[in-house]
Amino acid sequence: MTDASVDCAPQPGVPWWSFTKTVLAAAALRLVAQGRLALDEPFDCRPFTLRQLLQHRAGVPDYGALPAYRAAVQNGEKPWNAMQLLDYAGADRLEFEPGHDWGYSNIGYYLVRRKIEDITGRNIGSALQHLVFDALGLASVHIAATAGDLAKTLWGNPGGYDPGWVYHGLLVGTASDAARFLHGLILGEVLPSHLLTEMKTFVAIGGPIQRRPWQIAGYGLGLMAGRMTAAGSALGHSGAGPGSVSAVYHFNDLRTPRTVAAFAQAEDESITEYEVERLALA
């Protein structure tokens, strides 16, 4: 395992952005392992399953491209409540028949977050700590609840972004703990082997992506997956938000498999994707 920091001094936290989805998927699968949640049965009596939500194949719409959402964030407005969000996004109207297409959906992961909270009786931060982080000894990770929480991270929060706009939750932690979490996950320290296999099995969603290292791009259960140009097979997640980007990946084709995390003060997540590939090959 390696990560983007080699300094022994205490590391400041960084926003994990959509790498949070990988943690949510792992927590949901822990509940599947405990028999408290089903992977392939109707989710809350809806026409899709947990598997389809985790793989973005449920047909649930997204909110990221909504003009009203973008304008509200840009104007520094207070985050909408959940009912407003679901209403604005038309969340009851599926965009395709579940299992028959692929469409990235933050709302899908909001539904997963809510189910984890309902089953455990804990808020999402406490639930993730209990289900995932305690077993791995990861002390730096927590949910960013306020703009002030983001202000304490490495690059601060000069725009005053409210993490409440990330409805599935926004984790903050060190780069090392991001790498440690993914490394432990892939090495089988979080899930039983059959569920880890399900998590890593991906549906291909495209070939080479221009100006990014992906030669084959796909998505498993909370994992971006496929092949990168130089480092081969990759499992993990990229992310982007106001002021920074992230990439956390495990590379299994190398002579010595490596898990690498990179975070940068930038707007283009390809920067960190190329960086994790470089670090993995170093």
Coordinates of C-alpha atoms in Angstrom, one line a residue:
M1 CA 0.0 0.0 0.0
T2 CA 1.1 3.5 -0.7
D3 CA -0.4 7.0 -0.8
A4 CA 0.3 10.5 -2.0
S5 CA 1.9 11.6 1.2
V6 CA 5.4 10.4 2.5
D7 CA 5.7 13.0 5.3
C8 CA 5.6 11.5 8.8
A9 CA 4.0 14.6 10.2
P10 CA 0.3 14.5 11.1
Q11 CA -1.8 14.8 7.9
P12 CA -4.6 17.2 7.5
G13 CA -8.0 15.9 6.3
V14 CA -9.1 16.2 2.8
P15 CA -12.6 15.8 1.2
W16 CA -13.1 12.3 -0.1
W17 CA -15.9 13.4 -2.4
S18 CA -17.4 10.5 -4.4
F19 CA -15.0 8.0 -2.8
T20 CA -17.6 8.2 -0.1
K21 CA -19.8 6.0 -2.4
T22 CA -17.3 3.2 -2.0
V23 CA -17.6 3.4 1.8
L24 CA -21.4 3.5 1.6
A25 CA -21.4 0.4 -0.6
A26 CA -19.1 -1.5 1.7
A27 CA -21.4 -0.6 4.7
A28 CA -24.5 -1.6 2.8
L29 CA -22.9 -5.0 1.9
R30 CA -21.9 -5.4 5.6
L31 CA -25.6 -5.3 6.4
V32 CA -26.2 -7.8 3.6
A33 CA -23.6 -10.1 5.2
Q34 CA -25.5 -9.7 8.5
G35 CA -28.8 -10.7 6.9
R36 CA -30.3 -7.2 7.6
L37 CA -30.5 -6.1 4.0
A38 CA -31.0 -7.9 0.7
L39 CA -28.9 -7.4 -2.4
D40 CA -31.3 -8.7 -5.0
E41 CA -34.8 -8.1 -3.6
P42 CA -37.0 -5.1 -4.3
F43 CA -35.6 -2.1 -2.4
D44 CA -38.3 -0.5 -0.2
C45 CA -40.9 -2.0 -2.5
R46 CA -39.5 -0.1 -5.4
P47 CA -38.9 -1.7 -8.9
F48 CA -35.1 -1.8 -8.3
T49 CA -32.7 -3.6 -6.0
L50 CA -29.8 -2.6 -3.8
R51 CA -27.4 -4.1 -6.3
Q52 CA -28.9 -1.8 -9.0
L53 CA -28.6 1.2 -6.8
L54 CA -25.0 0.5 -5.9
Q55 CA -24.1 0.0 -9.6
H56 CA -26.1 3.0 -10.9
R57 CA -28.4 0.7 -12.9
A58 CA -31.6 1.4 -11.0
G59 CA -32.8 4.2 -13.3
V60 CA -33.0 6.7 -10.5
P61 CA -32.3 10.3 -11.7
D62 CA -29.5 12.5 -10.5
Y63 CA -29.5 16.0 -9.3
G64 CA -26.0 17.2 -10.3
A65 CA -27.0 18.6 -13.7
L66 CA -30.2 20.3 -12.5
P67 CA -30.0 24.0 -13.3
A68 CA -31.9 24.9 -10.1
Y69 CA -29.4 22.8 -8.1
R70 CA -26.4 24.4 -9.7
A71 CA -27.8 27.9 -9.3
A72 CA -28.6 27.3 -5.6
V73 CA -25.1 26.0 -4.9
Q74 CA -23.5 28.8 -6.8
N75 CA -25.6 31.4 -5.0
G76 CA -24.5 30.0 -1.6
E77 CA -28.1 29.1 -0.7
K78 CA -29.0 26.8 2.2
P79 CA -29.3 23.1 1.1
W80 CA -32.8 22.0 0.2
N81 CA -34.4 19.5 2.5
A82 CA -34.7 15.9 1.3
M83 CA -38.3 16.3 0.1
Q84 CA -37.4 19.3 -2.0
L85 CA -34.5 17.5 -3.5
L86 CA -36.5 14.5 -4.5
D87 CA -39.3 16.7 -5.9
Y88 CA -36.9 18.9 -7.9
A89 CA -35.2 15.9 -9.4
G90 CA -38.4 14.0 -10.1
A91 CA -37.0 11.0 -8.2
D92 CA -40.2 9.0 -8.5
R93 CA -39.8 8.9 -12.3
L94 CA -37.2 6.4 -13.4
E95 CA -35.1 7.3 -16.4
F96 CA -34.9 3.7 -17.7
E97 CA -36.0 0.2 -16.7
P98 CA -33.9 -1.0 -13.8
G99 CA -31.0 -3.2 -15.0
H100 CA -31.3 -2.2 -18.6
D101 CA -29.0 0.8 -18.7
W102 CA -26.5 2.8 -16.7
G103 CA -26.8 6.3 -15.3
Y104 CA -24.7 7.8 -12.5
S105 CA -27.0 8.8 -9.6
N106 CA -26.2 10.6 -6.4
I107 CA -29.8 10.2 -5.4
G108 CA -29.5 6.5 -5.6
Y109 CA -26.7 6.7 -3.0
Y110 CA -28.8 9.0 -0.9
L111 CA -31.4 6.2 -0.8
V112 CA -28.7 3.8 0.3
R113 CA -27.5 6.2 3.0
R114 CA -31.1 6.6 4.3
K115 CA -31.5 2.8 4.4
I116 CA -28.2 2.3 6.3
E117 CA -29.4 4.9 8.9
D118 CA -32.9 3.3 9.2
I119 CA -31.5 -0.2 9.7
T120 CA -28.8 0.7 12.2
G121 CA -30.7 3.4 14.0
R122 CA -27.6 5.6 13.8
N123 CA -26.7 8.7 11.8
I124 CA -24.6 8.0 8.8
G125 CA -21.3 9.1 10.4
S126 CA -21.8 6.8 13.4
A127 CA -23.1 3.9 11.2
L128 CA -20.0 4.0 8.9
Q129 CA -17.7 4.2 11.9
H130 CA -19.4 1.2 13.5
L131 CA -19.8 -0.9 10.3
V132 CA -16.5 -0.1 8.6
F133 CA -13.9 2.2 10.1
D134 CA -13.6 0.8 13.7
A135 CA -12.6 -2.6 12.4
L136 CA -9.8 -1.0 10.3
G137 CA -8.7 1.4 13.0
L138 CA -9.3 4.5 10.9
A139 CA -9.5 7.4 13.3
S140 CA -9.3 10.4 11.0
V141 CA -12.5 9.8 9.0
H142 CA -15.8 11.7 9.7
I143 CA -18.7 13.2 7.9
A144 CA -18.4 16.9 7.0
A145 CA -21.7 18.4 8.3
T146 CA -21.0 22.1 8.0
A147 CA -19.0 24.6 5.9
G148 CA -16.8 25.0 9.0
D149 CA -15.9 21.3 8.9
L150 CA -14.6 21.8 5.3
A151 CA -12.8 24.9 6.4
K152 CA -10.6 22.7 8.6
T153 CA -9.4 20.6 5.7
L154 CA -6.1 21.0 3.9
W155 CA -7.2 23.7 1.4
G156 CA -9.9 25.3 3.5
N157 CA -13.3 26.3 2.2
P158 CA -12.8 29.8 0.8
G159 CA -16.1 29.6 -1.1
G160 CA -18.1 28.6 2.0
Y161 CA -19.4 25.4 0.3
D162 CA -22.0 23.7 2.4
P163 CA -21.5 19.9 2.4
G164 CA -25.2 19.5 3.0
W165 CA -25.5 19.7 -0.8
V166 CA -23.9 16.2 -0.9
Y167 CA -27.0 14.3 0.0
H168 CA -25.4 10.9 0.4
G169 CA -22.8 12.4 2.8
L170 CA -19.3 13.8 2.4
L171 CA -16.5 12.0 4.2
V172 CA -13.4 13.8 5.2
G173 CA -10.2 12.0 6.3
T174 CA -6.5 11.7 5.6
A175 CA -5.1 10.5 2.3
S176 CA -3.5 7.6 4.2
D177 CA -6.8 6.5 5.7
A178 CA -8.4 6.6 2.3
A179 CA -5.7 4.2 1.0
R180 CA -5.9 2.0 4.1
F181 CA -9.7 1.7 3.8
L182 CA -9.6 0.6 0.1
H183 CA -6.6 -1.7 0.7
G184 CA -8.3 -3.4 3.6
L185 CA -11.5 -3.7 1.6
I186 CA -9.9 -5.3 -1.4
L187 CA -7.8 -7.6 0.8
G188 CA -10.9 -9.0 2.4
E189 CA -10.8 -7.3 5.8
V190 CA -14.3 -5.8 5.5
L191 CA -16.5 -8.2 3.6
P192 CA -16.9 -11.9 3.2
S193 CA -15.3 -13.2 0.0
H194 CA -18.5 -13.8 -1.9
L195 CA -19.7 -10.3 -1.4
L196 CA -16.3 -8.8 -2.2
T197 CA -16.5 -10.7 -5.5
E198 CA -19.9 -9.2 -6.1
M199 CA -18.6 -5.8 -5.3
K200 CA -15.6 -6.1 -7.7
T201 CA -17.6 -7.5 -10.6
F202 CA -18.2 -4.6 -13.0
V203 CA -20.3 -3.8 -16.0
A204 CA -18.4 -2.1 -18.7
I205 CA -19.7 1.3 -19.6
G206 CA -17.1 2.5 -22.1
G207 CA -13.8 2.3 -23.9
P208 CA -10.9 4.8 -23.7
I209 CA -11.8 8.1 -22.2
Q210 CA -10.2 11.1 -23.8
R211 CA -7.7 13.0 -21.5
R212 CA -8.1 10.3 -18.8
P213 CA -6.0 7.2 -18.2
W214 CA -9.0 4.8 -18.6
Q215 CA -8.7 2.2 -21.5
I216 CA -11.8 0.3 -20.2
A217 CA -14.2 2.0 -17.9
G218 CA -16.8 0.2 -15.8
Y219 CA -18.6 0.2 -12.5
G220 CA -19.0 -2.5 -9.8
L221 CA -20.9 -2.0 -6.5
G222 CA -19.6 1.4 -5.4
L223 CA -16.4 0.9 -7.3
M224 CA -15.1 2.5 -10.5
A225 CA -13.4 -0.4 -12.3
G226 CA -11.6 -1.3 -15.5
R227 CA -8.1 -0.9 -16.9
M228 CA -5.8 2.1 -17.0
T229 CA -3.3 2.7 -19.7
A230 CA 0.0 1.8 -17.9
A231 CA -1.0 0.2 -14.6
G232 CA -3.6 -2.3 -15.8
S233 CA -6.7 -3.2 -13.8
A234 CA -7.9 -0.6 -11.3
L235 CA -10.6 -0.6 -8.6
G236 CA -11.5 2.4 -6.6
H237 CA -13.2 5.7 -7.1
S238 CA -12.5 9.2 -8.3
G239 CA -14.2 12.3 -7.1
A240 CA -14.5 16.1 -7.5
G241 CA -16.1 19.0 -5.7
P242 CA -15.6 22.7 -5.2
G243 CA -11.9 23.3 -4.9
S244 CA -10.4 19.8 -5.0
V245 CA -10.4 16.4 -6.7
S246 CA -9.6 12.9 -5.5
A247 CA -8.6 9.4 -6.8
V248 CA -8.2 6.3 -4.6
Y249 CA -7.3 3.0 -6.5
H250 CA -6.1 -0.5 -6.0
F251 CA -3.9 -1.9 -8.8
N252 CA -3.8 -5.7 -8.8
D253 CA -1.9 -6.4 -12.0
L254 CA 1.4 -5.0 -10.8
R255 CA 4.2 -7.4 -9.6
T256 CA 3.4 -6.0 -6.1
P257 CA -0.2 -4.9 -6.0
R258 CA -0.6 -1.4 -4.6
T259 CA -3.3 0.8 -3.3
V260 CA -2.8 4.5 -3.9
A261 CA -4.6 7.7 -2.9
A262 CA -4.1 11.2 -4.4
F263 CA -5.8 14.5 -3.7
A264 CA -5.2 17.8 -5.4
Q265 CA -6.4 21.4 -5.3
A266 CA -7.8 21.3 -8.8
E267 CA -11.1 21.0 -10.8
D268 CA -10.2 18.1 -13.1
E269 CA -10.2 14.6 -11.5
S270 CA -8.0 13.3 -14.4
I271 CA -5.1 15.0 -12.6
T272 CA -5.4 12.7 -9.6
E273 CA -6.2 9.6 -11.8
Y274 CA -2.9 10.1 -13.7
E275 CA -1.1 10.7 -10.4
V276 CA -2.3 7.5 -8.7
E277 CA -1.2 5.6 -11.8
R278 CA 2.2 7.3 -11.7
L279 CA 2.6 6.5 -8.0
A280 CA 1.5 2.9 -8.5
L281 CA 4.3 2.4 -11.1
A282 CA 7.0 4.3 -9.2

